[in-house]
PDB file of N, CA and C in Angstrom:
ATOM      1  N   UNK A  10     -57.743-109.077-100.807  1.00 53.00           N
ATOM      2  CA  UNK A  10     -58.047-109.594 -99.487  1.00 53.00           C
ATOM      3  C   UNK A  10     -57.077-110.725 -99.160  1.00 53.00           C
ATOM      4  N   UNK A  11     -56.663-110.780 -97.901  1.00 56.00           N
ATOM      5  CA  UNK A  11     -55.701-111.795 -97.469  1.00 56.00           C
ATOM      6  C   UNK A  11     -56.349-112.781 -96.521  1.00 56.00           C
ATOM      7  N   UNK A  12     -55.895-114.021 -96.560  1.00 53.00           N
ATOM      8  CA  UNK A  12     -56.332-115.052 -95.618  1.00 53.00           C
ATOM      9  C   UNK A  12     -55.128-115.404 -94.755  1.00 53.00           C
ATOM     10  N   UNK A  13     -55.323-115.479 -93.450  1.00 52.00           N
ATOM     11  CA  UNK A  13     -54.226-115.691 -92.522  1.00 52.00           C
ATOM     12  C   UNK A  13     -54.356-117.024 -91.802  1.00 52.00           C
ATOM     13  N   UNK A  14     -53.230-117.574 -91.307  1.00 51.00           N
ATOM     14  CA  UNK A  14     -53.221-118.905 -90.714  1.00 51.00           C
ATOM     15  C   UNK A  14     -53.899-119.003 -89.354  1.00 51.00           C
ATOM     16  N   UNK A  15     -54.158-120.235 -88.954  1.00 52.00           N
ATOM     17  CA  UNK A  15     -54.915-120.518 -87.738  1.00 52.00           C
ATOM     18  C   UNK A  15     -54.043-121.099 -86.630  1.00 52.00           C
ATOM     19  N   UNK A  16     -54.680-121.302 -85.487  1.00 54.00           N
ATOM     20  CA  UNK A  16     -54.049-121.892 -84.317  1.00 54.00           C
ATOM     21  C   UNK A  16     -53.493-123.271 -84.659  1.00 54.00           C
ATOM     22  N   UNK A  17     -52.458-123.669 -83.962  1.00 60.00           N
ATOM     23  CA  UNK A  17     -51.882-124.987 -84.190  1.00 60.00           C
ATOM     24  C   UNK A  17     -50.680-124.955 -85.110  1.00 60.00           C
ATOM     25  N   UNK A  18     -50.253-123.795 -85.509  1.00 62.00           N
ATOM     26  CA  UNK A  18     -49.105-123.658 -86.390  1.00 62.00           C
ATOM     27  C   UNK A  18     -47.999-122.898 -85.670  1.00 62.00           C
ATOM     28  N   UNK A  19     -47.598-123.408 -84.507  1.00 68.00           N
ATOM     29  CA  UNK A  19     -46.535-122.761 -83.749  1.00 68.00           C
ATOM     30  C   UNK A  19     -46.962-121.391 -83.265  1.00 68.00           C
ATOM     31  N   UNK A  20     -46.077-120.440 -83.412  1.00 85.00           N
ATOM     32  CA  UNK A  20     -46.355-119.082 -82.929  1.00 85.00           C
ATOM     33  C   UNK A  20     -46.824-118.170 -84.058  1.00 85.00           C
ATOM     34  N   UNK A  21     -47.400-118.742 -85.090  1.00 88.00           N
ATOM     35  CA  UNK A  21     -47.790-117.949 -86.268  1.00 88.00           C
ATOM     36  C   UNK A  21     -48.794-116.855 -85.923  1.00 88.00           C
ATOM     37  N   UNK A  22     -49.709-117.110 -84.987  1.00 89.00           N
ATOM     38  CA  UNK A  22     -50.686-116.066 -84.641  1.00 89.00           C
ATOM     39  C   UNK A  22     -49.987-114.853 -84.050  1.00 89.00           C
ATOM     40  N   UNK A  23     -49.003-115.070 -83.188  1.00 92.00           N
ATOM     41  CA  UNK A  23     -48.256-113.947 -82.615  1.00 92.00           C
ATOM     42  C   UNK A  23     -47.469-113.213 -83.692  1.00 92.00           C
ATOM     43  N   UNK A  24     -46.836-113.967 -84.590  1.00 93.00           N
ATOM     44  CA  UNK A  24     -46.056-113.354 -85.663  1.00 93.00           C
ATOM     45  C   UNK A  24     -46.951-112.563 -86.612  1.00 93.00           C
ATOM     46  N   UNK A  25     -48.073-113.148 -86.994  1.00 93.00           N
ATOM     47  CA  UNK A  25     -49.014-112.453 -87.870  1.00 93.00           C
ATOM     48  C   UNK A  25     -49.552-111.207 -87.174  1.00 93.00           C
ATOM     49  N   UNK A  26     -49.865-111.334 -85.879  1.00 94.00           N
ATOM     50  CA  UNK A  26     -50.356-110.190 -85.119  1.00 94.00           C
ATOM     51  C   UNK A  26     -49.374-109.031 -85.123  1.00 94.00           C
ATOM     52  N   UNK A  27     -48.094-109.331 -84.925  1.00 96.00           N
ATOM     53  CA  UNK A  27     -47.074-108.275 -84.950  1.00 96.00           C
ATOM     54  C   UNK A  27     -46.953-107.654 -86.346  1.00 96.00           C
ATOM     55  N   UNK A  28     -46.997-108.503 -87.363  1.00 96.00           N
ATOM     56  CA  UNK A  28     -46.910-108.001 -88.738  1.00 96.00           C
ATOM     57  C   UNK A  28     -48.116-107.117 -89.071  1.00 96.00           C
ATOM     58  N   UNK A  29     -49.299-107.538 -88.651  1.00 96.00           N
ATOM     59  CA  UNK A  29     -50.498-106.732 -88.902  1.00 96.00           C
ATOM     60  C   UNK A  29     -50.404-105.381 -88.206  1.00 96.00           C
ATOM     61  N   UNK A  30     -49.897-105.377 -86.982  1.00 96.00           N
ATOM     62  CA  UNK A  30     -49.752-104.115 -86.251  1.00 96.00           C
ATOM     63  C   UNK A  30     -48.870-103.150 -87.015  1.00 96.00           C
ATOM     64  N   UNK A  31     -47.752-103.645 -87.541  1.00 97.00           N
ATOM     65  CA  UNK A  31     -46.853-102.791 -88.332  1.00 97.00           C
ATOM     66  C   UNK A  31     -47.580-102.258 -89.568  1.00 97.00           C
ATOM     67  N   UNK A  32     -48.264-103.136 -90.290  1.00 96.00           N
ATOM     68  CA  UNK A  32     -48.979-102.711 -91.495  1.00 96.00           C
ATOM     69  C   UNK A  32     -50.040-101.661 -91.174  1.00 96.00           C
ATOM     70  N   UNK A  33     -50.789-101.876 -90.098  1.00 97.00           N
ATOM     71  CA  UNK A  33     -51.829-100.916 -89.713  1.00 97.00           C
ATOM     72  C   UNK A  33     -51.208 -99.609 -89.256  1.00 97.00           C
ATOM     73  N   UNK A  34     -50.172 -99.689 -88.409  1.00 97.00           N
ATOM     74  CA  UNK A  34     -49.522 -98.480 -87.877  1.00 97.00           C
ATOM     75  C   UNK A  34     -48.879 -97.641 -88.976  1.00 97.00           C
ATOM     76  N   UNK A  35     -48.333 -98.310 -89.982  1.00 97.00           N
ATOM     77  CA  UNK A  35     -47.666 -97.591 -91.080  1.00 97.00           C
ATOM     78  C   UNK A  35     -48.636 -97.182 -92.177  1.00 97.00           C
ATOM     79  N   UNK A  36     -49.894 -97.537 -92.044  1.00 97.00           N
ATOM     80  CA  UNK A  36     -50.890 -97.136 -93.022  1.00 97.00           C
ATOM     81  C   UNK A  36     -50.842 -97.908 -94.326  1.00 97.00           C
ATOM     82  N   UNK A  37     -50.160 -99.049 -94.326  1.00 97.00           N
ATOM     83  CA  UNK A  37     -50.075 -99.870 -95.536  1.00 97.00           C
ATOM     84  C   UNK A  37     -51.449-100.408 -95.900  1.00 97.00           C
ATOM     85  N   UNK A  38     -52.201-100.808 -94.895  1.00 96.00           N
ATOM     86  CA  UNK A  38     -53.561-101.270 -95.101  1.00 96.00           C
ATOM     87  C   UNK A  38     -54.355-101.051 -93.824  1.00 96.00           C
ATOM     88  N   UNK A  39     -55.657-101.204 -93.927  1.00 96.00           N
ATOM     89  CA  UNK A  39     -56.548-101.075 -92.775  1.00 96.00           C
ATOM     90  C   UNK A  39     -57.138-102.446 -92.467  1.00 96.00           C
ATOM     91  N   UNK A  40     -57.574-102.608 -91.244  1.00 96.00           N
ATOM     92  CA  UNK A  40     -58.195-103.872 -90.844  1.00 96.00           C
ATOM     93  C   UNK A  40     -59.335-104.238 -91.782  1.00 96.00           C
ATOM     94  N   UNK A  41     -60.086-103.249 -92.203  1.00 95.00           N
ATOM     95  CA  UNK A  41     -61.243-103.468 -93.063  1.00 95.00           C
ATOM     96  C   UNK A  41     -60.862-103.986 -94.449  1.00 95.00           C
ATOM     97  N   UNK A  42     -59.575-103.859 -94.809  1.00 95.00           N
ATOM     98  CA  UNK A  42     -59.102-104.336 -96.110  1.00 95.00           C
ATOM     99  C   UNK A  42     -58.871-105.846 -96.133  1.00 95.00           C
ATOM    100  N   UNK A  43     -58.904-106.475 -94.972  1.00 95.00           N
ATOM    101  CA  UNK A  43     -58.533-107.882 -94.859  1.00 95.00           C
ATOM    102  C   UNK A  43     -59.710-108.758 -94.462  1.00 95.00           C
ATOM    103  N   UNK A  44     -59.689-109.995 -94.930  1.00 96.00           N
ATOM    104  CA  UNK A  44     -60.574-111.035 -94.423  1.00 96.00           C
ATOM    105  C   UNK A  44     -59.670-111.976 -93.637  1.00 96.00           C
ATOM    106  N   UNK A  45     -59.857-112.011 -92.334  1.00 94.00           N
ATOM    107  CA  UNK A  45     -58.991-112.808 -91.479  1.00 94.00           C
ATOM    108  C   UNK A  45     -59.793-113.972 -90.931  1.00 94.00           C
ATOM    109  N   UNK A  46     -59.257-115.177 -91.159  1.00 91.00           N
ATOM    110  CA  UNK A  46     -59.946-116.361 -90.669  1.00 91.00           C
ATOM    111  C   UNK A  46     -58.977-117.209 -89.865  1.00 91.00           C
ATOM    112  N   UNK A  47     -59.526-117.990 -88.973  1.00 86.00           N
ATOM    113  CA  UNK A  47     -58.756-118.925 -88.167  1.00 86.00           C
ATOM    114  C   UNK A  47     -59.632-120.140 -87.915  1.00 86.00           C
ATOM    115  N   UNK A  48     -59.093-121.119 -87.230  1.00 85.00           N
ATOM    116  CA  UNK A  48     -59.876-122.308 -86.937  1.00 85.00           C
ATOM    117  C   UNK A  48     -59.484-122.837 -85.569  1.00 85.00           C
ATOM    118  N   UNK A  49     -60.280-123.736 -85.067  1.00 82.00           N
ATOM    119  CA  UNK A  49     -59.993-124.321 -83.766  1.00 82.00           C
ATOM    120  C   UNK A  49     -60.500-125.742 -83.705  1.00 82.00           C
ATOM    121  N   UNK A  50     -59.974-126.462 -82.747  1.00 82.00           N
ATOM    122  CA  UNK A  50     -60.386-127.842 -82.584  1.00 82.00           C
ATOM    123  C   UNK A  50     -61.511-127.988 -81.575  1.00 82.00           C
ATOM    124  N   UNK A  51     -62.278-129.020 -81.743  1.00 85.00           N
ATOM    125  CA  UNK A  51     -63.366-129.307 -80.820  1.00 85.00           C
ATOM    126  C   UNK A  51     -63.458-130.820 -80.676  1.00 85.00           C
ATOM    127  N   UNK A  52     -63.790-131.257 -79.475  1.00 86.00           N
ATOM    128  CA  UNK A  52     -63.974-132.688 -79.230  1.00 86.00           C
ATOM    129  C   UNK A  52     -65.216-132.880 -78.375  1.00 86.00           C
ATOM    130  N   UNK A  53     -65.541-134.106 -78.095  1.00 89.00           N
ATOM    131  CA  UNK A  53     -66.727-134.414 -77.283  1.00 89.00           C
ATOM    132  C   UNK A  53     -66.618-133.830 -75.882  1.00 89.00           C
ATOM    133  N   UNK A  54     -65.391-133.617 -75.414  1.00 91.00           N
ATOM    134  CA  UNK A  54     -65.209-133.093 -74.059  1.00 91.00           C
ATOM    135  C   UNK A  54     -65.047-131.572 -74.010  1.00 91.00           C
ATOM    136  N   UNK A  55     -65.085-130.909 -75.161  1.00 89.00           N
ATOM    137  CA  UNK A  55     -64.936-129.454 -75.195  1.00 89.00           C
ATOM    138  C   UNK A  55     -66.234-128.791 -74.755  1.00 89.00           C
ATOM    139  N   UNK A  56     -66.132-127.956 -73.727  1.00 92.00           N
ATOM    140  CA  UNK A  56     -67.317-127.228 -73.262  1.00 92.00           C
ATOM    141  C   UNK A  56     -67.501-125.959 -74.085  1.00 92.00           C
ATOM    142  N   UNK A  57     -68.692-125.399 -74.032  1.00 91.00           N
ATOM    143  CA  UNK A  57     -68.953-124.143 -74.736  1.00 91.00           C
ATOM    144  C   UNK A  57     -68.025-123.051 -74.245  1.00 91.00           C
ATOM    145  N   UNK A  58     -67.813-122.974 -72.936  1.00 93.00           N
ATOM    146  CA  UNK A  58     -66.961-121.920 -72.382  1.00 93.00           C
ATOM    147  C   UNK A  58     -65.499-122.127 -72.786  1.00 93.00           C
ATOM    148  N   UNK A  59     -65.041-123.381 -72.846  1.00 91.00           N
ATOM    149  CA  UNK A  59     -63.670-123.643 -73.301  1.00 91.00           C
ATOM    150  C   UNK A  59     -63.496-123.246 -74.761  1.00 91.00           C
ATOM    151  N   UNK A  60     -64.482-123.560 -75.574  1.00 90.00           N
ATOM    152  CA  UNK A  60     -64.418-123.227 -76.999  1.00 90.00           C
ATOM    153  C   UNK A  60     -64.406-121.717 -77.195  1.00 90.00           C
ATOM    154  N   UNK A  61     -65.282-121.029 -76.474  1.00 92.00           N
ATOM    155  CA  UNK A  61     -65.328-119.563 -76.555  1.00 92.00           C
ATOM    156  C   UNK A  61     -64.004-118.969 -76.094  1.00 92.00           C
ATOM    157  N   UNK A  62     -63.459-119.473 -75.010  1.00 92.00           N
ATOM    158  CA  UNK A  62     -62.178-118.993 -74.495  1.00 92.00           C
ATOM    159  C   UNK A  62     -61.063-119.193 -75.515  1.00 92.00           C
ATOM    160  N   UNK A  63     -61.078-120.327 -76.193  1.00 89.00           N
ATOM    161  CA  UNK A  63     -60.082-120.611 -77.219  1.00 89.00           C
ATOM    162  C   UNK A  63     -60.147-119.591 -78.350  1.00 89.00           C
ATOM    163  N   UNK A  64     -61.354-119.279 -78.785  1.00 90.00           N
ATOM    164  CA  UNK A  64     -61.536-118.291 -79.853  1.00 90.00           C
ATOM    165  C   UNK A  64     -61.033-116.921 -79.398  1.00 90.00           C
ATOM    166  N   UNK A  65     -61.387-116.533 -78.196  1.00 93.00           N
ATOM    167  CA  UNK A  65     -60.970-115.224 -77.671  1.00 93.00           C
ATOM    168  C   UNK A  65     -59.446-115.146 -77.570  1.00 93.00           C
ATOM    169  N   UNK A  66     -58.810-116.218 -77.118  1.00 92.00           N
ATOM    170  CA  UNK A  66     -57.348-116.237 -77.022  1.00 92.00           C
ATOM    171  C   UNK A  66     -56.700-116.102 -78.393  1.00 92.00           C
ATOM    172  N   UNK A  67     -57.268-116.748 -79.396  1.00 91.00           N
ATOM    173  CA  UNK A  67     -56.729-116.627 -80.748  1.00 91.00           C
ATOM    174  C   UNK A  67     -56.826-115.188 -81.238  1.00 91.00           C
ATOM    175  N   UNK A  68     -57.948-114.559 -81.006  1.00 94.00           N
ATOM    176  CA  UNK A  68     -58.136-113.163 -81.424  1.00 94.00           C
ATOM    177  C   UNK A  68     -57.131-112.268 -80.712  1.00 94.00           C
ATOM    178  N   UNK A  69     -56.904-112.514 -79.429  1.00 94.00           N
ATOM    179  CA  UNK A  69     -55.924-111.730 -78.668  1.00 94.00           C
ATOM    180  C   UNK A  69     -54.513-111.929 -79.204  1.00 94.00           C
ATOM    181  N   UNK A  70     -54.144-113.183 -79.504  1.00 92.00           N
ATOM    182  CA  UNK A  70     -52.807-113.447 -80.042  1.00 92.00           C
ATOM    183  C   UNK A  70     -52.601-112.742 -81.373  1.00 92.00           C
ATOM    184  N   UNK A  71     -53.654-112.614 -82.148  1.00 94.00           N
ATOM    185  CA  UNK A  71     -53.568-111.900 -83.417  1.00 94.00           C
ATOM    186  C   UNK A  71     -53.567-110.385 -83.218  1.00 94.00           C
ATOM    187  N   UNK A  72     -53.893-109.943 -82.012  1.00 95.00           N
ATOM    188  CA  UNK A  72     -53.916-108.505 -81.731  1.00 95.00           C
ATOM    189  C   UNK A  72     -55.085-107.803 -82.387  1.00 95.00           C
ATOM    190  N   UNK A  73     -56.188-108.507 -82.556  1.00 96.00           N
ATOM    191  CA  UNK A  73     -57.346-107.964 -83.253  1.00 96.00           C
ATOM    192  C   UNK A  73     -58.546-107.854 -82.323  1.00 96.00           C
ATOM    193  N   UNK A  74     -59.567-107.165 -82.799  1.00 96.00           N
ATOM    194  CA  UNK A  74     -60.834-107.080 -82.071  1.00 96.00           C
ATOM    195  C   UNK A  74     -61.796-108.179 -82.492  1.00 96.00           C
ATOM    196  N   UNK A  75     -61.554-108.728 -83.692  1.00 95.00           N
ATOM    197  CA  UNK A  75     -62.459-109.754 -84.227  1.00 95.00           C
ATOM    198  C   UNK A  75     -61.769-110.478 -85.380  1.00 95.00           C
ATOM    199  N   UNK A  76     -62.284-111.652 -85.734  1.00 95.00           N
ATOM    200  CA  UNK A  76     -61.913-112.332 -86.974  1.00 95.00           C
ATOM    201  C   UNK A  76     -63.177-112.414 -87.827  1.00 95.00           C
ATOM    202  N   UNK A  77     -62.991-112.514 -89.107  1.00 96.00           N
ATOM    203  CA  UNK A  77     -64.133-112.530 -90.019  1.00 96.00           C
ATOM    204  C   UNK A  77     -64.753-113.924 -90.152  1.00 96.00           C
ATOM    205  N   UNK A  78     -63.920-114.942 -90.133  1.00 93.00           N
ATOM    206  CA  UNK A  78     -64.395-116.313 -90.291  1.00 93.00           C
ATOM    207  C   UNK A  78     -63.720-117.189 -89.258  1.00 93.00           C
ATOM    208  N   UNK A  79     -64.480-118.121 -88.691  1.00 88.00           N
ATOM    209  CA  UNK A  79     -63.909-119.076 -87.752  1.00 88.00           C
ATOM    210  C   UNK A  79     -64.407-120.445 -88.111  1.00 88.00           C
TER     211      UNK A  79
END
């Protein structure tokens, strides 16, 4: 099982997303073979909708339908 990097590290989510697409398309591994986690920041001014939007954007940048841990 692999652990992948989170938001705040440059364009790593986009790069990881592209790499995962290649691995999945070439049959090297399946999504179910991986545990993918990410993280996000929160402050006193972060609304629930902003936090949810942030998570959704991270998942989109990774090119996935879901992450296993947040």
